[in-house]
Amino acid sequence: MRTEPMYTRRDVLRGAAALAAPVALAQKGGWQIGCFTRPWDQVEYRSGLDAIAEAGFRYAGLMSHKGKTRTVITVGTTLEEAATIGEELRKRGLAAISVWGADFGAAKGEAAGVQGLRRLIDCSAACGSPALLLGGTGKPELAGPYYKAVAECCAYAESKGVGLSVKPHGGGNATGPECRKLVESVGQRNFRIWYDPGNIFHYSKGALDPVDDVPALNGLITGVVIKDWKPPIGVMITPGTGNVRWREVMARARKGGFTSGPLVVECLDRGEGSSLVAEARKARRFVEELVAGN
């Protein structure tokens, strides 16, 4: 099945230059330490990028914000808008490291899912992101069209310099073994895992330790979401202050083949203004110390 996304002529003309040379940060050696916009979901994404840069990060992940949509990039984002987001990143000395891909229309069937996912892929390339991170689906009846659309789009994404991945996020992808099964069912080299230790605790209500879970994904991890967890608060805490045994998790991930790549903070202690920037700076230093010498 081949389904072409429907763009306006203006989209194509304005977005062509950005699509011609997508950034490929995921292929660089070493660790790329970044932060998602999620902690600043009560402000527009530009303010979040200001804070991420102020906290000393070089890489930013585009996730939630307070805008016309709750997610920075959606299937309704034009290539022109995505290219503008890339410019906003560069003006702050930042590079895109990941785009959060929320709903891409799989509930309407495989064809709609392919069209929507291709739009997210093109927007990821247009803003300079080498990775599109998916959350999977919590509805068993949608798993078929959802992952068929992923399989159909893997080669297309690779041609644009964008890696597709899924992370532990509840539903049918709440644990390492479940994520591995999904990746193997898709069977494409451009579909892998961003591991999320905090979510392993969160969705198991603390019953499953990510130290024990992560070996199930040996050979499949291409990024790690730096998210902690502790009861009864959950995941909205600064990394290093919760129950995740980060050194053990990373040691096992490295043993399984994840020796370089993106490490992106998703959540921080709740706050605003300078206090939130201070938490982001604390998280950056924590991650830097975590991988120092590795």
Short mmCIF file of C-alpha atoms in Angstrom, two decimals:
data_model
loop_
_atom_site.label_atom_id
_atom_site.label_comp_id
_atom_site.label_asym_id
_atom_site.label_seq_id
_atom_site.Cartn_x
_atom_site.Cartn_y
_atom_site.Cartn_z
CA MET A 1 0.00 0.00 0.00
CA ARG A 2 1.29 3.44 -0.91
CA THR A 3 -0.58 6.44 0.42
CA GLU A 4 0.77 9.90 -0.28
CA PRO A 5 0.27 12.70 2.25
CA MET A 6 -1.79 15.62 0.96
CA TYR A 7 0.06 18.91 1.24
CA THR A 8 -0.77 22.30 -0.15
CA ARG A 9 1.53 23.73 -2.82
CA ARG A 10 2.66 26.34 -0.28
CA ASP A 11 3.65 23.58 2.18
CA VAL A 12 5.81 21.90 -0.43
CA LEU A 13 7.52 25.06 -1.65
CA ARG A 14 8.23 26.44 1.83
CA GLY A 15 9.27 23.11 3.31
CA ALA A 16 11.41 21.75 0.48
CA ALA A 17 14.68 23.27 1.64
CA ALA A 18 14.27 21.97 5.16
CA LEU A 19 13.40 18.46 3.96
CA ALA A 20 16.43 18.32 1.69
CA ALA A 21 18.98 18.03 4.50
CA PRO A 22 17.56 16.70 7.77
CA VAL A 23 19.87 16.66 10.76
CA ALA A 24 21.13 13.20 11.77
CA LEU A 25 22.11 13.65 15.40
CA ALA A 26 21.27 10.05 16.18
CA GLN A 27 24.21 8.92 14.07
CA LYS A 28 26.71 11.01 16.05
CA GLY A 29 28.90 9.40 18.65
CA GLY A 30 28.75 10.12 22.36
CA TRP A 31 25.77 11.15 24.45
CA GLN A 32 23.32 13.88 23.41
CA ILE A 33 21.86 15.27 26.64
CA GLY A 34 18.64 17.19 26.17
CA CYS A 35 15.33 18.18 27.68
CA PHE A 36 11.75 17.94 26.43
CA THR A 37 9.39 20.90 26.51
CA ARG A 38 6.96 19.01 28.79
CA PRO A 39 7.96 20.73 32.07
CA TRP A 40 6.88 24.03 30.44
CA ASP A 41 3.50 22.78 29.25
CA GLN A 42 1.81 25.81 30.83
CA VAL A 43 3.57 28.19 28.41
CA GLU A 44 4.08 28.35 24.66
CA TYR A 45 6.97 26.26 23.30
CA ARG A 46 9.23 29.25 22.64
CA SER A 47 9.28 30.03 26.36
CA GLY A 48 10.11 26.41 27.03
CA LEU A 49 13.02 26.57 24.60
CA ASP A 50 14.26 29.74 26.33
CA ALA A 51 14.33 27.87 29.63
CA ILE A 52 15.97 24.77 28.17
CA ALA A 53 18.75 26.90 26.70
CA GLU A 54 19.12 28.87 29.94
CA ALA A 55 19.54 25.59 31.84
CA GLY A 56 22.55 24.77 29.68
CA PHE A 57 21.16 22.07 27.39
CA ARG A 58 22.27 21.83 23.78
CA TYR A 59 19.39 19.61 22.64
CA ALA A 60 15.63 20.00 22.96
CA GLY A 61 12.81 17.54 22.51
CA LEU A 62 9.47 18.85 21.23
CA MET A 63 6.62 17.49 23.31
CA SER A 64 3.77 19.32 25.07
CA HIS A 65 3.22 23.06 25.47
CA LYS A 66 0.41 25.61 25.82
CA GLY A 67 -0.46 26.52 22.27
CA LYS A 68 -3.21 26.03 19.73
CA THR A 69 -2.50 22.30 20.17
CA ARG A 70 -1.24 20.61 23.34
CA THR A 71 1.59 18.99 21.40
CA VAL A 72 4.15 21.17 19.62
CA ILE A 73 4.00 19.17 16.37
CA THR A 74 0.84 17.40 15.22
CA VAL A 75 -0.58 16.03 11.97
CA GLY A 76 -2.03 19.51 11.46
CA THR A 77 1.38 21.20 11.54
CA THR A 78 2.49 22.52 8.14
CA LEU A 79 6.02 22.11 6.82
CA GLU A 80 6.39 25.89 7.00
CA GLU A 81 5.45 25.86 10.69
CA ALA A 82 7.83 22.97 11.39
CA ALA A 83 10.67 24.80 9.64
CA THR A 84 9.92 27.87 11.78
CA ILE A 85 10.20 25.72 14.91
CA GLY A 86 13.62 24.61 13.68
CA GLU A 87 14.63 28.25 13.32
CA GLU A 88 13.44 29.00 16.85
CA LEU A 89 15.66 26.18 18.13
CA ARG A 90 18.69 27.43 16.23
CA LYS A 91 18.21 31.02 17.42
CA ARG A 92 18.68 29.72 20.96
CA GLY A 93 21.71 27.60 20.15
CA LEU A 94 19.66 24.41 20.39
CA ALA A 95 19.24 21.43 18.09
CA ALA A 96 16.17 19.22 17.92
CA ILE A 97 16.74 15.77 19.35
CA SER A 98 13.23 14.26 19.27
CA VAL A 99 9.64 15.00 18.32
CA TRP A 100 6.82 13.47 20.33
CA GLY A 101 4.38 11.89 17.90
CA ALA A 102 0.95 11.81 19.47
CA ASP A 103 -2.16 10.73 17.55
CA PHE A 104 -1.50 10.24 13.84
CA GLY A 105 -4.94 9.03 12.81
CA ALA A 106 -4.61 5.25 13.01
CA ALA A 107 -8.10 5.06 14.53
CA LYS A 108 -9.42 5.97 11.08
CA GLY A 109 -7.66 3.01 9.49
CA GLU A 110 -4.26 2.08 8.11
CA ALA A 111 -4.40 4.47 5.14
CA ALA A 112 -5.21 7.44 7.36
CA GLY A 113 -2.53 6.32 9.81
CA VAL A 114 0.10 6.21 7.07
CA GLN A 115 -0.88 9.65 5.82
CA GLY A 116 -0.77 11.13 9.32
CA LEU A 117 2.49 9.44 10.28
CA ARG A 118 4.15 10.64 7.09
CA ARG A 119 3.13 14.17 7.97
CA LEU A 120 4.77 13.80 11.40
CA ILE A 121 7.90 12.38 9.75
CA ASP A 122 8.10 15.28 7.29
CA CYS A 123 7.60 17.81 10.06
CA SER A 124 10.31 16.12 12.13
CA ALA A 125 12.71 16.42 9.22
CA ALA A 126 11.64 20.01 8.54
CA CYS A 127 12.45 21.12 12.10
CA GLY A 128 15.74 19.18 12.07
CA SER A 129 14.81 16.32 14.41
CA PRO A 130 16.47 12.93 13.79
CA ALA A 131 13.90 11.07 15.90
CA LEU A 132 10.11 10.70 16.05
CA LEU A 133 9.07 9.13 19.34
CA LEU A 134 5.74 7.29 19.44
CA GLY A 135 3.62 6.39 22.45
CA GLY A 136 1.90 3.35 21.00
CA THR A 137 -1.78 2.71 21.60
CA GLY A 138 -3.64 1.59 24.71
CA LYS A 139 -6.53 0.26 22.64
CA PRO A 140 -6.03 -3.36 21.52
CA GLU A 141 -8.42 -2.91 18.59
CA LEU A 142 -6.17 -0.17 17.18
CA ALA A 143 -2.89 -2.08 17.46
CA GLY A 144 -3.28 -3.60 14.00
CA PRO A 145 -3.70 -0.41 11.94
CA TYR A 146 -1.33 1.50 14.24
CA TYR A 147 1.68 -0.78 13.77
CA LYS A 148 0.88 -1.56 10.14
CA ALA A 149 1.14 2.18 9.52
CA VAL A 150 4.47 2.24 11.38
CA ALA A 151 5.78 -0.64 9.26
CA GLU A 152 4.65 1.07 6.07
CA CYS A 153 6.42 4.32 7.03
CA CYS A 154 9.77 3.00 8.27
CA ALA A 155 11.58 3.18 4.94
CA TYR A 156 10.03 6.56 4.18
CA ALA A 157 11.24 7.90 7.53
CA GLU A 158 14.73 6.52 6.92
CA SER A 159 14.85 8.31 3.57
CA LYS A 160 14.18 11.56 5.45
CA GLY A 161 16.84 10.88 8.09
CA VAL A 162 14.26 10.28 10.84
CA GLY A 163 14.33 7.27 13.14
CA LEU A 164 11.02 5.90 14.43
CA SER A 165 10.76 4.51 17.92
CA VAL A 166 8.29 3.61 20.64
CA LYS A 167 8.70 3.89 24.39
CA PRO A 168 7.12 2.15 27.38
CA HIS A 169 3.85 4.05 27.71
CA GLY A 170 1.20 1.74 29.14
CA GLY A 171 -1.33 -0.28 27.17
CA GLY A 172 0.34 -2.87 24.98
CA ASN A 173 3.76 -1.27 25.45
CA ALA A 174 4.08 -1.02 29.23
CA THR A 175 7.17 -3.22 29.69
CA GLY A 176 10.42 -4.08 27.95
CA PRO A 177 9.23 -7.49 26.71
CA GLU A 178 6.04 -5.95 25.32
CA CYS A 179 8.03 -3.27 23.50
CA ARG A 180 10.39 -5.88 22.10
CA LYS A 181 7.46 -7.89 20.79
CA LEU A 182 6.10 -4.82 19.02
CA VAL A 183 9.43 -3.97 17.41
CA GLU A 184 9.86 -7.55 16.23
CA SER A 185 6.30 -7.64 14.86
CA VAL A 186 6.99 -4.52 12.78
CA GLY A 187 10.25 -6.07 11.61
CA GLN A 188 11.89 -2.92 10.23
CA ARG A 189 15.41 -1.71 11.03
CA ASN A 190 14.20 1.89 11.40
CA PHE A 191 11.85 1.12 14.29
CA ARG A 192 13.48 0.82 17.71
CA ILE A 193 13.06 1.73 21.41
CA TRP A 194 13.54 4.82 23.53
CA TYR A 195 13.63 3.38 27.02
CA ASP A 196 11.69 5.12 29.81
CA PRO A 197 12.60 3.77 33.29
CA GLY A 198 10.14 6.05 35.08
CA ASN A 199 7.25 4.67 33.03
CA ILE A 200 8.22 1.09 33.88
CA PHE A 201 7.66 1.91 37.54
CA HIS A 202 4.65 4.13 36.83
CA TYR A 203 2.56 1.70 34.79
CA SER A 204 3.40 -1.25 37.04
CA LYS A 205 2.60 0.82 40.16
CA GLY A 206 6.13 0.19 41.39
CA ALA A 207 5.98 -3.59 40.98
CA LEU A 208 8.46 -3.84 38.07
CA ASP A 209 11.97 -2.46 38.53
CA PRO A 210 13.51 -1.09 35.30
CA VAL A 211 16.85 -2.62 36.35
CA ASP A 212 15.22 -6.01 35.88
CA ASP A 213 13.20 -4.96 32.83
CA VAL A 214 15.79 -3.24 30.62
CA PRO A 215 17.76 -6.37 29.57
CA ALA A 216 14.72 -7.50 27.58
CA LEU A 217 15.56 -4.73 25.10
CA ASN A 218 19.21 -5.61 24.43
CA GLY A 219 20.15 -4.45 20.95
CA LEU A 220 17.03 -2.33 20.45
CA ILE A 221 17.54 0.84 22.52
CA THR A 222 18.50 3.98 20.60
CA GLY A 223 17.57 6.59 23.23
CA VAL A 224 16.60 6.94 26.88
CA VAL A 225 13.93 9.18 28.34
CA ILE A 226 15.35 10.46 31.62
CA LYS A 227 12.29 10.19 33.83
CA ASP A 228 12.19 9.19 37.50
CA TRP A 229 9.33 7.94 39.71
CA LYS A 230 8.39 7.70 43.35
CA PRO A 231 5.15 7.08 45.20
CA PRO A 232 2.75 8.74 45.67
CA ILE A 233 3.87 11.61 43.42
CA GLY A 234 4.50 9.67 40.24
CA VAL A 235 6.79 10.88 37.45
CA MET A 236 6.60 14.66 37.88
CA ILE A 237 9.91 14.83 39.76
CA THR A 238 13.47 15.82 38.93
CA PRO A 239 15.61 12.87 37.80
CA GLY A 240 17.83 11.49 40.53
CA THR A 241 15.32 12.11 43.31
CA GLY A 242 13.16 9.02 42.88
CA ASN A 243 13.28 5.23 42.91
CA VAL A 244 15.04 4.62 39.59
CA ARG A 245 18.50 3.15 40.15
CA TRP A 246 20.00 5.04 37.26
CA ARG A 247 23.55 3.70 37.39
CA GLU A 248 22.32 0.12 37.32
CA VAL A 249 19.82 0.85 34.54
CA MET A 250 22.46 2.53 32.39
CA ALA A 251 25.03 -0.17 33.11
CA ARG A 252 22.63 -2.83 31.87
CA ALA A 253 21.58 -0.74 28.88
CA ARG A 254 25.25 -0.27 27.91
CA LYS A 255 25.89 -3.99 28.33
CA GLY A 256 22.99 -4.56 25.94
CA GLY A 257 24.53 -2.32 23.28
CA PHE A 258 23.33 1.21 24.09
CA THR A 259 26.70 2.89 24.36
CA SER A 260 25.85 6.31 22.88
CA GLY A 261 22.81 8.31 21.89
CA PRO A 262 20.11 10.67 23.18
CA LEU A 263 19.41 11.04 26.90
CA VAL A 264 16.48 13.42 27.21
CA VAL A 265 14.87 14.69 30.42
CA GLU A 266 11.07 14.60 30.28
CA CYS A 267 9.84 15.64 33.74
CA LEU A 268 10.97 17.89 36.59
CA ASP A 269 9.66 18.93 39.99
CA ARG A 270 6.71 21.22 39.35
CA GLY A 271 7.46 24.91 39.41
CA GLU A 272 7.74 27.98 37.22
CA GLY A 273 10.17 30.67 36.19
CA SER A 274 13.63 30.57 37.71
CA SER A 275 12.80 27.67 40.05
CA LEU A 276 11.94 25.43 37.11
CA VAL A 277 15.11 26.46 35.28
CA ALA A 278 17.06 25.58 38.43
CA GLU A 279 15.49 22.10 38.43
CA ALA A 280 16.33 21.69 34.74
CA ARG A 281 19.93 22.69 35.41
CA LYS A 282 20.07 20.19 38.29
CA ALA A 283 18.73 17.46 35.97
CA ARG A 284 21.32 18.27 33.29
CA ARG A 285 24.16 18.00 35.79
CA PHE A 286 22.74 14.73 37.08
CA VAL A 287 22.74 13.20 33.61
CA GLU A 288 26.21 14.54 32.82
CA GLU A 289 27.55 12.93 36.00
CA LEU A 290 25.66 9.72 35.26
CA VAL A 291 27.50 9.16 31.97
CA ALA A 292 30.81 10.86 32.82
CA GLY A 293 33.65 8.69 31.59
CA ASN A 294 31.36 6.45 29.56
#
